[in-house]
Amino acid sequence: MRPPAADRVAEATAFFDGGRLTLARQLAGLRKSDLAAAVGKSPTAVAAWESGAKRPAAATVAQLALSLSVEPGFFSVRPDDVAALSTTPHFRSLRSTTQLARDQAFAFGQVAVDIATSLEKHVEFPEPSVPTLPVVVDDRDDDGPERAAQLIREQWGMAAGPAGHLVRLLENHGVLVVFSPLRTSSVDAYSFDSRLRPVVVLNPIKRDYYRQRFDVAHELGHLVMHSDAEPGGRIVEDQAYRFAAELLMPAEQLRDLLPAVMDGKVWRTLARLKEQWGVSIQALLYRARWLGRLSDVSYRNAMTTISARGWRRDEPGLMSAIEQPSLLPKAIELLAQEGIDETQLIEQCRVPVDLFRTVTARTPDSTRSETVHLHGESGQRGDGRVVSLLERHQTGRPERSDESEVAPVRQNNPQHTVANAKDDVTIGNGNTYENERRW
C-alpha cells in the first residue's frame, strides 16, 4: 500500500535532489523562468533549488510536483547522478533543434539509464564492452573511422559479410537502445556515453529498416570515436557516417560487388545488394562513389533517377519491420513471470507511467495521439518551446510483442531464478542468455 500523499511529500522533501528537479523541468520543456512562474516563485529560487544551494519547503515540493505532473518521489535522490556521469550527447544538427529540445532529449536519455539501473537490481544485463578509438576530428583525410569500424568487427567477433541484427549486437555488448517519445521526434537519433551504460536513442517516426540500421551504426561510431569531441560538427558527423559505411559495407568485401557503370541491369543488382547487406540503395551508390567504383557523373545521374522515382524518402524494399530493442522489454517480461509486476517497477523507478512504458517498449508508441498535431509532427512549437513529456495522455500501452529473438538478460538476484530457466543457452564467452538467436 502506498503511503498517504502528505507522507510522500515529506519524504521527497527530506531527500530532495536538485538535479532531479532539473531533470523534471527539462522533460517538461521548461526554462527556469517558466517553472518559476508556474509555482509563483522567482527564477533565482528555482536556480537555488536545482543547484542544491537551498531546499524547497514541503508545500513547494508538492506544488512543483503538481506543476510538472510528477509524483513527489521523482525528486528524491538516486544512487547515481546520471547527468554528472554522462558525456554531452551527439545530436546530428545543432541548428535544426532548439536548446530546449536538446535538453529534453538528453533528459529522456537520462531517465532511460535511470530505469535500466533500477531494473539491474533484479536482473543482470551484459557489461558494457564498447572499445574506443579516438580519431582526429579536424582531419577529413584521416582513416580513423574506417579503422574504428574494423576494430568493432574484430573485437565483437562479427563474421565476414553483412552485419546481422545491429540493435541486438549493441545490446549484447552492453549498449542501451531505446526509442524516444513521439513528442521528441524533431530530434534525430542521438547517443551519449556514461559511466553506467552507453546509450543510443532512436527516432520514433523513422520506420525504414535499412536507414534505421545506418542510424544505429552511425551512433555506435560516435560512442567509439568521439567521447571527447565537440558534438554536432560537420567533420564529426562525416566521420560517424564513414564509420557506419565501413561497418555495414566493408570496403574489402563489397568493393568488387558494387556497380562501375549505370546500365539497365544495375538497379536489379543494387536491389539484391540492398537486401543482402541491409542498407539502402542510396547508401550503396554513395559507397560506390566513395570507393572509386562510380564516377561523380554516374553517381549524380543515378541520384537523379532515384529522385525521379520518388525513392529519396521511400525506397522500395522487402523489409518492412524495423529492428527492435529487447534488453529492457525482456527484463520486464521475465520479472513479471517471477511476480514482480510493472506497477512495482514503476514505483521503484519513481517515473511517470508513460515514460516508463516508452523506455521499456520494443517498438515506438504507434498511438498517434501522443504527437501534438497543433504543433506539427515534431512536437516543437513555432515559438521555440517544446511539448512536455510529462503531460498525461490517454494512450494505449505500447505493444510488447512475443518475439523469440531477445537481447541478453541474465538473472543476478537469487530470489528470482530466471537464469535457471530450461530454455537458457550458453554462447560466446560462456555467459547464460535467454533465447538468443544467432545471426
Coordinates of N, CA, C and O in Angstrom, one line a residue, residues 11 15 45 66 81 84 91 97 107 135 145 161 178 198 227 271 291 307 344-345 365 373 385 397 403 416:
E11 N 8.6 12.8 2.6 CA 9.8 12.0 2.3 C 10.6 12.7 1.1 O 11.8 12.7 1.2
F15 N 14.6 14.1 1.2 CA 15.6 13.5 0.3 C 15.6 14.3 -1.0 O 16.1 13.7 -2.0
A45 N 15.1 31.5 -7.1 CA 14.8 30.4 -6.2 C 14.9 29.1 -6.9 O 15.4 28.1 -6.3
L66 N 3.0 19.0 -8.7 CA 1.8 19.2 -9.4 C 2.0 20.0 -10.7 O 1.4 19.6 -11.7
D81 N 24.1 10.0 -10.1 CA 23.7 11.2 -10.8 C 24.1 11.0 -12.3 O 25.2 11.2 -12.7
A84 N 25.7 13.9 -14.3 CA 27.1 14.1 -14.0 C 28.1 13.1 -14.5 O 29.2 13.3 -14.8
F91 N 24.2 15.1 -31.2 CA 23.0 15.3 -32.0 C 23.4 15.6 -33.4 O 24.5 16.2 -33.6
T97 N 17.4 22.2 -34.2 CA 16.6 22.0 -33.0 C 17.1 23.0 -32.0 O 18.2 23.5 -32.0
A107 N 17.5 14.7 -21.3 CA 16.8 14.3 -20.1 C 16.1 12.9 -20.2 O 16.1 12.1 -19.3
V135 N 39.6 9.6 -32.7 CA 40.1 9.9 -34.0 C 40.4 11.4 -34.1 O 39.9 12.2 -33.2
P145 N 38.0 6.6 -38.9 CA 36.7 6.0 -38.9 C 36.7 4.6 -39.5 O 36.0 3.7 -38.9
G161 N 31.1 -10.5 -44.1 CA 29.8 -10.4 -44.8 C 28.9 -9.4 -44.1 O 29.3 -8.6 -43.3
V178 N 17.0 2.5 -27.0 CA 15.6 2.8 -26.8 C 15.1 3.7 -27.9 O 15.8 4.4 -28.6
P198 N 26.5 3.0 -22.0 CA 26.3 3.8 -23.2 C 24.9 3.7 -23.7 O 24.2 2.7 -23.6
S227 N 34.3 10.3 -27.8 CA 34.0 10.6 -26.4 C 34.3 12.0 -25.9 O 33.7 12.5 -25.0
A271 N 19.3 -3.7 -56.0 CA 18.2 -4.2 -55.1 C 18.6 -5.4 -54.4 O 18.3 -5.6 -53.2
L291 N 34.3 4.7 -52.9 CA 35.4 3.7 -53.2 C 35.9 3.7 -54.6 O 36.8 2.9 -55.0
S307 N 15.6 10.3 -57.4 CA 14.6 11.4 -57.1 C 13.4 11.3 -58.0 O 12.2 11.4 -57.6
Q344 N 5.0 -2.4 -9.6 CA 6.0 -2.4 -8.6 C 7.3 -1.7 -9.2 O 8.0 -1.0 -8.5
L345 N 7.6 -2.0 -10.4 CA 8.8 -1.5 -11.0 C 8.7 0.0 -11.2 O 9.7 0.8 -11.0
D365 N 5.7 4.0 -29.7 CA 4.3 4.0 -29.5 C 3.6 4.4 -30.8 O 3.8 5.5 -31.4
H373 N -0.6 17.4 -32.7 CA -0.7 17.8 -34.1 C -0.8 19.4 -34.2 O -0.4 19.9 -35.2
R385 N 9.3 26.7 -28.1 CA 9.0 25.8 -27.0 C 8.8 24.4 -27.4 O 8.6 24.1 -28.6
R397 N -1.2 1.3 -24.2 CA 0.2 0.9 -23.8 C 0.9 0.4 -25.0 O 0.4 -0.3 -25.8
E403 N 8.3 -11.8 -29.6 CA 9.4 -12.2 -30.4 C 10.2 -13.3 -29.7 O 10.4 -13.2 -28.5
H416 N 15.1 -14.6 -7.5 CA 14.4 -14.7 -8.8 C 15.3 -15.5 -9.7 O 16.1 -14.9 -10.4

